[in-house]
Short mmCIF file of N, CA and C in Angstrom, two decimals:
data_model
loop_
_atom_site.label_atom_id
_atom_site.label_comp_id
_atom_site.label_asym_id
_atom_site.label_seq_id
_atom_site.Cartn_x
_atom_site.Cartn_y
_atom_site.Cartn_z
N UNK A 1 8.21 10.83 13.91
CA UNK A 1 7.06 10.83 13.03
C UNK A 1 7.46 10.47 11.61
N UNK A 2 6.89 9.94 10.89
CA UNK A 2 6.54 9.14 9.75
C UNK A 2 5.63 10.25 8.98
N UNK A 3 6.09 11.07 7.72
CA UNK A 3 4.97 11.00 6.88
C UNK A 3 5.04 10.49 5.25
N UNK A 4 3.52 10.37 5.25
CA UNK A 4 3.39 9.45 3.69
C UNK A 4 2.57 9.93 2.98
N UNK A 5 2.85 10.22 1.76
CA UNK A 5 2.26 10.88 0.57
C UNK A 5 1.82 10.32 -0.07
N UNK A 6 0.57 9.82 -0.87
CA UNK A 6 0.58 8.36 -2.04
C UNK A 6 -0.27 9.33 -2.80
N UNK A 7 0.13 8.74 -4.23
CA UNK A 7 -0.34 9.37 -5.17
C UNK A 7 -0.31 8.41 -6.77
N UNK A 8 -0.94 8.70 -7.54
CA UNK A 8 -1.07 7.52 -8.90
C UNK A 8 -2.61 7.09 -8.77
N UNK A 9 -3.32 7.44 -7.81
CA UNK A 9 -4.95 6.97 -7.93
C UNK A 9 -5.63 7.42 -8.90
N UNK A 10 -7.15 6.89 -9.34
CA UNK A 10 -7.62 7.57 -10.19
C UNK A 10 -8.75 6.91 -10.96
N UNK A 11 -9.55 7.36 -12.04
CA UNK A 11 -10.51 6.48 -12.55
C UNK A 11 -10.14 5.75 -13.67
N UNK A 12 -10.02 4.59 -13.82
CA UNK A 12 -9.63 3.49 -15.02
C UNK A 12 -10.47 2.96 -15.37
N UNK A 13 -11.09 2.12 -16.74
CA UNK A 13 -11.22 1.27 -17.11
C UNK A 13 -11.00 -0.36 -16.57
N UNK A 14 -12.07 -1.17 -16.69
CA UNK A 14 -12.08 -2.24 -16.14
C UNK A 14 -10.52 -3.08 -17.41
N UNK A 15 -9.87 -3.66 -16.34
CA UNK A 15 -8.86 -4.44 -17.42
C UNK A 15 -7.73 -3.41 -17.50
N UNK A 16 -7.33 -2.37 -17.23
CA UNK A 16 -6.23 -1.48 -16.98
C UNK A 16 -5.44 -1.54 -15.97
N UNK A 17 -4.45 -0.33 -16.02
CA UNK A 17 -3.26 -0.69 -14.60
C UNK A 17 -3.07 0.66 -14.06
N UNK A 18 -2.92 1.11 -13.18
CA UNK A 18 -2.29 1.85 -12.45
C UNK A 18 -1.18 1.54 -11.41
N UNK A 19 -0.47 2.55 -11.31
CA UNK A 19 0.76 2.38 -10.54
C UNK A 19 0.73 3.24 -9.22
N UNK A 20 -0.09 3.04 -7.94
CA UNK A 20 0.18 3.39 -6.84
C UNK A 20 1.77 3.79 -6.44
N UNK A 21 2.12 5.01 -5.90
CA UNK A 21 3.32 5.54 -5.39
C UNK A 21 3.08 6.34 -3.60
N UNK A 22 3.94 5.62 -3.30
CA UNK A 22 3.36 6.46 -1.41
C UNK A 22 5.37 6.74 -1.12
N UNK A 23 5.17 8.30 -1.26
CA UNK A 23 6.64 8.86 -0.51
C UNK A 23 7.15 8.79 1.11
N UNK A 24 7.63 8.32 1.80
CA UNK A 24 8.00 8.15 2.81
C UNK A 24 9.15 9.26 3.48
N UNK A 25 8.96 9.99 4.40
CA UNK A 25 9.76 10.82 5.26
C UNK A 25 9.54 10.82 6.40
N UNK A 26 10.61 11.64 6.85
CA UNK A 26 10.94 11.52 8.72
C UNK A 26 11.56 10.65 9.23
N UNK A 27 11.09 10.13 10.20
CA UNK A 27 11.54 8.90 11.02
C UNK A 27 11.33 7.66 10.65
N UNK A 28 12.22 7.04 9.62
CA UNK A 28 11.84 5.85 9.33
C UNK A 28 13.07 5.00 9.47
N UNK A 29 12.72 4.15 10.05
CA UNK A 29 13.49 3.00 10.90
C UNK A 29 14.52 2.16 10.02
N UNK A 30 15.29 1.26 10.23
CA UNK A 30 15.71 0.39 9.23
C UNK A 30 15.38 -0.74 8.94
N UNK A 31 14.93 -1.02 10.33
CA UNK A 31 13.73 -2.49 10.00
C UNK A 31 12.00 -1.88 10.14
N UNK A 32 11.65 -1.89 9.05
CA UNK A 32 10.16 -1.53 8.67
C UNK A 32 9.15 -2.61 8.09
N UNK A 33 7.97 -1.99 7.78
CA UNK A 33 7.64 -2.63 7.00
C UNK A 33 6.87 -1.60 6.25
N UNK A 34 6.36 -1.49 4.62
CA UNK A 34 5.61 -0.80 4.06
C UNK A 34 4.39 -1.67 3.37
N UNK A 35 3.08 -1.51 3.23
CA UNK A 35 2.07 -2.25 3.25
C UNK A 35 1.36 -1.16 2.21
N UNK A 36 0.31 -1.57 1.45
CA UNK A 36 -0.79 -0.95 0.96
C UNK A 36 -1.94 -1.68 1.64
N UNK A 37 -3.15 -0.77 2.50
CA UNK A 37 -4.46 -1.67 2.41
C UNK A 37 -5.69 -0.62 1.33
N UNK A 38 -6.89 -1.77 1.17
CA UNK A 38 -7.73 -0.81 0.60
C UNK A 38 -8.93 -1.09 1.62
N UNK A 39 -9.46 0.09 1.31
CA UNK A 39 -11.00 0.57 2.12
C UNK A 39 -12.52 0.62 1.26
N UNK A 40 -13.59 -0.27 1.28
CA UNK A 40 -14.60 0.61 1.07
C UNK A 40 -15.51 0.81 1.79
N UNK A 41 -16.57 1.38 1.59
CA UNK A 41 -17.56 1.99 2.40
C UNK A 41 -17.77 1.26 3.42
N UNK A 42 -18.19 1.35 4.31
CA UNK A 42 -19.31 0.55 5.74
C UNK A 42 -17.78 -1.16 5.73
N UNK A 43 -16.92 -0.73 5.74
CA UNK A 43 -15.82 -2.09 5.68
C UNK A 43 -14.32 -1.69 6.32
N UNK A 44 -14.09 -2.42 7.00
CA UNK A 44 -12.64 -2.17 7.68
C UNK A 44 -11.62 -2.37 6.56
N UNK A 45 -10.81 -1.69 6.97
CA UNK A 45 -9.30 -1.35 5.84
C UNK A 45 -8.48 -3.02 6.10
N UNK A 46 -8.17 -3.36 4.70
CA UNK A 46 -7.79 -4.68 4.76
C UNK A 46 -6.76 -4.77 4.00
N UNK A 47 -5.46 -5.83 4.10
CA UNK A 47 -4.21 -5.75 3.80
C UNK A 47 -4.69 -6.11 2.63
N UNK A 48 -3.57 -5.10 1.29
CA UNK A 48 -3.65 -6.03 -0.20
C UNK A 48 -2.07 -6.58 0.22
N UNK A 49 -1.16 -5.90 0.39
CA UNK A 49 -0.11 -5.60 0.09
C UNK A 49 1.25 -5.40 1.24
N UNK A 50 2.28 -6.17 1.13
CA UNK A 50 3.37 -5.62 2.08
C UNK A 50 4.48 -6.19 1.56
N UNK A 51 5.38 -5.34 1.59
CA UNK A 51 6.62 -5.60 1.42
C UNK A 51 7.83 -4.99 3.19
N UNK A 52 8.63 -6.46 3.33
CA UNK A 52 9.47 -5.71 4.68
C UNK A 52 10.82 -4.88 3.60
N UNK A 53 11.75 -4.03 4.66
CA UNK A 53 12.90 -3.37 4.68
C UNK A 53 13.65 -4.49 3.53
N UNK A 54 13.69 -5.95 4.01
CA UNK A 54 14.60 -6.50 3.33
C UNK A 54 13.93 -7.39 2.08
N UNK A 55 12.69 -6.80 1.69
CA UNK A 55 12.17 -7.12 0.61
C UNK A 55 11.24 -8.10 0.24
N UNK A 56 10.82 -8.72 1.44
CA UNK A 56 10.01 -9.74 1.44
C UNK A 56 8.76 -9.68 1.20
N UNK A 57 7.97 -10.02 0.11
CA UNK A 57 6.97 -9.33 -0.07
C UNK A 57 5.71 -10.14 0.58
N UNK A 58 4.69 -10.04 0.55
CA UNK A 58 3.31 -10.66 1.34
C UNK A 58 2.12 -10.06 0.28
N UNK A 59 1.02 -11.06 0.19
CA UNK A 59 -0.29 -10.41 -0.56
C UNK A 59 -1.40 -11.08 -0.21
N UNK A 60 -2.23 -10.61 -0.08
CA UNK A 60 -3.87 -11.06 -0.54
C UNK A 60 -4.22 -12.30 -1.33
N UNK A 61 -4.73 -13.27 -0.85
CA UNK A 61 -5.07 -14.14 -1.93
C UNK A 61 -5.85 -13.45 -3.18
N UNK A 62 -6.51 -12.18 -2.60
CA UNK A 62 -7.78 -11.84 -3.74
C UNK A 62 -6.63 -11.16 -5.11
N UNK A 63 -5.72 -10.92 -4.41
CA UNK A 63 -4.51 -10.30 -5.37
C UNK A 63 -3.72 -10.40 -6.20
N UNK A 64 -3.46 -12.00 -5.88
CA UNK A 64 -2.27 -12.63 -6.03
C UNK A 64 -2.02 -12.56 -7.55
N UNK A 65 -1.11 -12.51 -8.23
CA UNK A 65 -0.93 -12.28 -9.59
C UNK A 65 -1.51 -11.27 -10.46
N UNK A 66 -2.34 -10.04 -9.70
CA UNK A 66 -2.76 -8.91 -10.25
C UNK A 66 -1.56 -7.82 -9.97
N UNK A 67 -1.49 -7.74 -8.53
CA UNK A 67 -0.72 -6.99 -7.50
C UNK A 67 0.73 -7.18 -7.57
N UNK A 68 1.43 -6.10 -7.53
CA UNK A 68 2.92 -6.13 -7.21
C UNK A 68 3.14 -5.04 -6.99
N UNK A 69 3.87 -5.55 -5.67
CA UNK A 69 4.36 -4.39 -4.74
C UNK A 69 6.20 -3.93 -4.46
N UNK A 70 6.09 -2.89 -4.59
CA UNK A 70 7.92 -2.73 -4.38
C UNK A 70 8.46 -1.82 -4.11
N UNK A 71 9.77 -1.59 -3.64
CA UNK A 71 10.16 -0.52 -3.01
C UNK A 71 11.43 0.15 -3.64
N UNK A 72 11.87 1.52 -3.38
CA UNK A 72 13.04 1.81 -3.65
C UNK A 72 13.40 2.57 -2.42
N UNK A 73 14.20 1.43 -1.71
CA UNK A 73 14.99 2.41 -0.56
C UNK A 73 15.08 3.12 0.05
N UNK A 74 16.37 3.61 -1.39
CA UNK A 74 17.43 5.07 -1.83
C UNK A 74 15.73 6.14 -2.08
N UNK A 75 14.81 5.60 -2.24
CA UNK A 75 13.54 6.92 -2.49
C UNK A 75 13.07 6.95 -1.32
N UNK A 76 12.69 6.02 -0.39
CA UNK A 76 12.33 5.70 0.42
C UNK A 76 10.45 5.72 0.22
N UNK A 77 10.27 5.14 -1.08
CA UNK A 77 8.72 5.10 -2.06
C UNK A 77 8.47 4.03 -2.02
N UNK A 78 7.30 3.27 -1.90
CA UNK A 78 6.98 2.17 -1.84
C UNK A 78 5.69 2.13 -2.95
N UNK A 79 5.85 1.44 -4.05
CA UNK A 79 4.67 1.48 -5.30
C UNK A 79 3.91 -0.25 -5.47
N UNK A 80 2.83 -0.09 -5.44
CA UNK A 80 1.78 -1.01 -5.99
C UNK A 80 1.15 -0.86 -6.98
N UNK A 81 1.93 -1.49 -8.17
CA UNK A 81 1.11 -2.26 -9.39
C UNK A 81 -0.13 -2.94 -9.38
N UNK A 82 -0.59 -2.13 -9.57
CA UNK A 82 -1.81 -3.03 -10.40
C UNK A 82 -2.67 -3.37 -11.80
N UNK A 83 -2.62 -4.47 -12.01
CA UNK A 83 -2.98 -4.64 -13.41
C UNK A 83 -4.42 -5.99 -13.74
N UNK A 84 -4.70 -6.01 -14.67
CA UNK A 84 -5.89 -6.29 -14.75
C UNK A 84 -6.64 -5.68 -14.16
N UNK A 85 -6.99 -4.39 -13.90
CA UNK A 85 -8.33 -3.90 -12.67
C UNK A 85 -9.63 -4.42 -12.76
N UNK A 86 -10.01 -4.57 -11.65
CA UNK A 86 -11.33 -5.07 -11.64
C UNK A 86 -12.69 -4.32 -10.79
N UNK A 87 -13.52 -3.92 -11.34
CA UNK A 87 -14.85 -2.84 -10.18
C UNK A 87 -14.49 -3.04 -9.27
N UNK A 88 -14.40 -4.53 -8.65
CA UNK A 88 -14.75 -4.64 -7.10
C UNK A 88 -12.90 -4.31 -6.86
N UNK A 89 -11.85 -3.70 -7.09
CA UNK A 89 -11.09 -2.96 -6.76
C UNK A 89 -10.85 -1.80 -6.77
N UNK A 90 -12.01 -1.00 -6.91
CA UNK A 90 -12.86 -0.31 -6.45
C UNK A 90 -12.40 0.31 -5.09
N UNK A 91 -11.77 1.32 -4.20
CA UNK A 91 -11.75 1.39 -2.85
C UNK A 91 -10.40 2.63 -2.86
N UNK A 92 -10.60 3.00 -1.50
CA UNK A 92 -9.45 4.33 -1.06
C UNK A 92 -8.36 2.94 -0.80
N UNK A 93 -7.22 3.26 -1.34
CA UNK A 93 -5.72 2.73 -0.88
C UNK A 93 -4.92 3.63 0.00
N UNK A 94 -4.54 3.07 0.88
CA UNK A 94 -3.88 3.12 2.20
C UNK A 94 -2.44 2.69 2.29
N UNK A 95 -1.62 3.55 2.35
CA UNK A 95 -0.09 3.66 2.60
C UNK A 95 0.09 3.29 3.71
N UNK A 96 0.87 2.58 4.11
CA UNK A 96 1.19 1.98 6.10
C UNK A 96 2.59 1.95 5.79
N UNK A 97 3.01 3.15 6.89
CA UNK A 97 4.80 1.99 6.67
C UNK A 97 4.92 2.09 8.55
N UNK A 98 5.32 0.72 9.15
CA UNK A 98 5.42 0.14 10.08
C UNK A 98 7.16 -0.07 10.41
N UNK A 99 7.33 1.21 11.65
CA UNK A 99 8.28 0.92 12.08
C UNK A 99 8.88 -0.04 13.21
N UNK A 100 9.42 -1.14 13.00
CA UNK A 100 9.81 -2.14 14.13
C UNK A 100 10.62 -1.71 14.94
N UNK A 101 10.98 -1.29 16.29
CA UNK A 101 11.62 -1.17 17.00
C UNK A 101 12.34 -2.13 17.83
N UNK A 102 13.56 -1.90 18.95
CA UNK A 102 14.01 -2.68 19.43
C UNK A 102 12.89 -3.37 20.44
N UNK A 103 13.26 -4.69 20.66
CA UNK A 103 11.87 -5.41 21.75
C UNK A 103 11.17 -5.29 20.78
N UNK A 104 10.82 -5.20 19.39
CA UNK A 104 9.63 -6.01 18.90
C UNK A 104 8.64 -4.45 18.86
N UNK A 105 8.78 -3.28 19.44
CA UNK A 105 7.79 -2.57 19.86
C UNK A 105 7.41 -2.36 18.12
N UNK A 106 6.20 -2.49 18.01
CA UNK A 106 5.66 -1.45 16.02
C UNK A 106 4.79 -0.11 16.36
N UNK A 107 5.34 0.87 15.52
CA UNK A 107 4.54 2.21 15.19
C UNK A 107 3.92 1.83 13.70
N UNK A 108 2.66 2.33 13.84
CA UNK A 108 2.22 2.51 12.46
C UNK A 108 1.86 3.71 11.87
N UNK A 109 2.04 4.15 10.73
CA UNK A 109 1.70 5.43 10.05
C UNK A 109 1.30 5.38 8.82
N UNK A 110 0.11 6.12 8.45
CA UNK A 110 -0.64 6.13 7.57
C UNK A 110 -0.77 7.25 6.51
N UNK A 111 -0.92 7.36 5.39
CA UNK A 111 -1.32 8.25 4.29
C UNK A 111 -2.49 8.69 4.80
N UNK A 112 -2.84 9.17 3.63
CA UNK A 112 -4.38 10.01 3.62
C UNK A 112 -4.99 9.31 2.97
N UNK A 113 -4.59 7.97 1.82
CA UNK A 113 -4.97 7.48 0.89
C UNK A 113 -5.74 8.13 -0.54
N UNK A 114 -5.89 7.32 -1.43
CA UNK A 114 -5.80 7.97 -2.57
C UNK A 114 -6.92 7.08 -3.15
N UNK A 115 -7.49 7.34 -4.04
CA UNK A 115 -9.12 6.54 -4.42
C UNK A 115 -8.66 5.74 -5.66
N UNK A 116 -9.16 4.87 -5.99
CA UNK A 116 -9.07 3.77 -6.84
C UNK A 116 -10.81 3.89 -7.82
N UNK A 117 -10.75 3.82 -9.03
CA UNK A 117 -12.30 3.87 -9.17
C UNK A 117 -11.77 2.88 -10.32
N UNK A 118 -12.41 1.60 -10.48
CA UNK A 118 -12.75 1.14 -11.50
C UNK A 118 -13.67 0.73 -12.33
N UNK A 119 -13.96 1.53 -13.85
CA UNK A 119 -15.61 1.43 -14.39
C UNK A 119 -15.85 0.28 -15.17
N UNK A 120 -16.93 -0.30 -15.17
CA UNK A 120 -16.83 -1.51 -15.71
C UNK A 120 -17.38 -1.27 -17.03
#
């Protein structure tokens, strides 16, 4: 088992930054992957964000140059920057860290997520 803590959410100002943090413990693999998605209402949870084990990062077109995502290891924390905020980023953020197993098999595990409010 995998658990994940995220924390840094909160209500901002349109044009501000927050720094998403999700703690990682237990069983976590050496080839992973750690991801942020966000959620809103009546809408399926959708990738902003991933970074793999060996650092490769992945994003959202809607993201791209707002978002930065990164990891520390040795913490085993995975944090998403965000800057410029905008209303419609707006949504619960979602911690995923995805363990790859041998044969390809993936576990996924999730936070509780943490709310994002941005006022315009």
């Amino acid at each position: 088992q995998v658990q994940l803590v995220e924390s840094g959410g909160g209500l901002v100002q349109a044009g501000g930054s927050l720094r998403l943090s999700c703690a990682a413990s237990g069983s976590i693999v050496s080839n992973n992957v750690m991801a942020w998605y966000q959620q809103t209402p009546g809408k399926q949870r959708e990738l902003v964000a991933s970074i793999t084990s060996g650092g490769t990062t992945n994003y959202a077109d809607s993201v791209k140059g707002r978002f930065t995502i990164s990891r520390d290891n040795a913490k085993n924390t995975v944090y998403l920057q965000i800057n410029s905020l905008k209303p419609e980023d707006t949504a619960v953020y979602y911690c995923n860290a995805r363990n790859i197993l041998i044969g390809g098999f993936k576990i996924d595990y999730w936070g509780q997520g943490t709310q994002v409010t941005v006022s315009s």
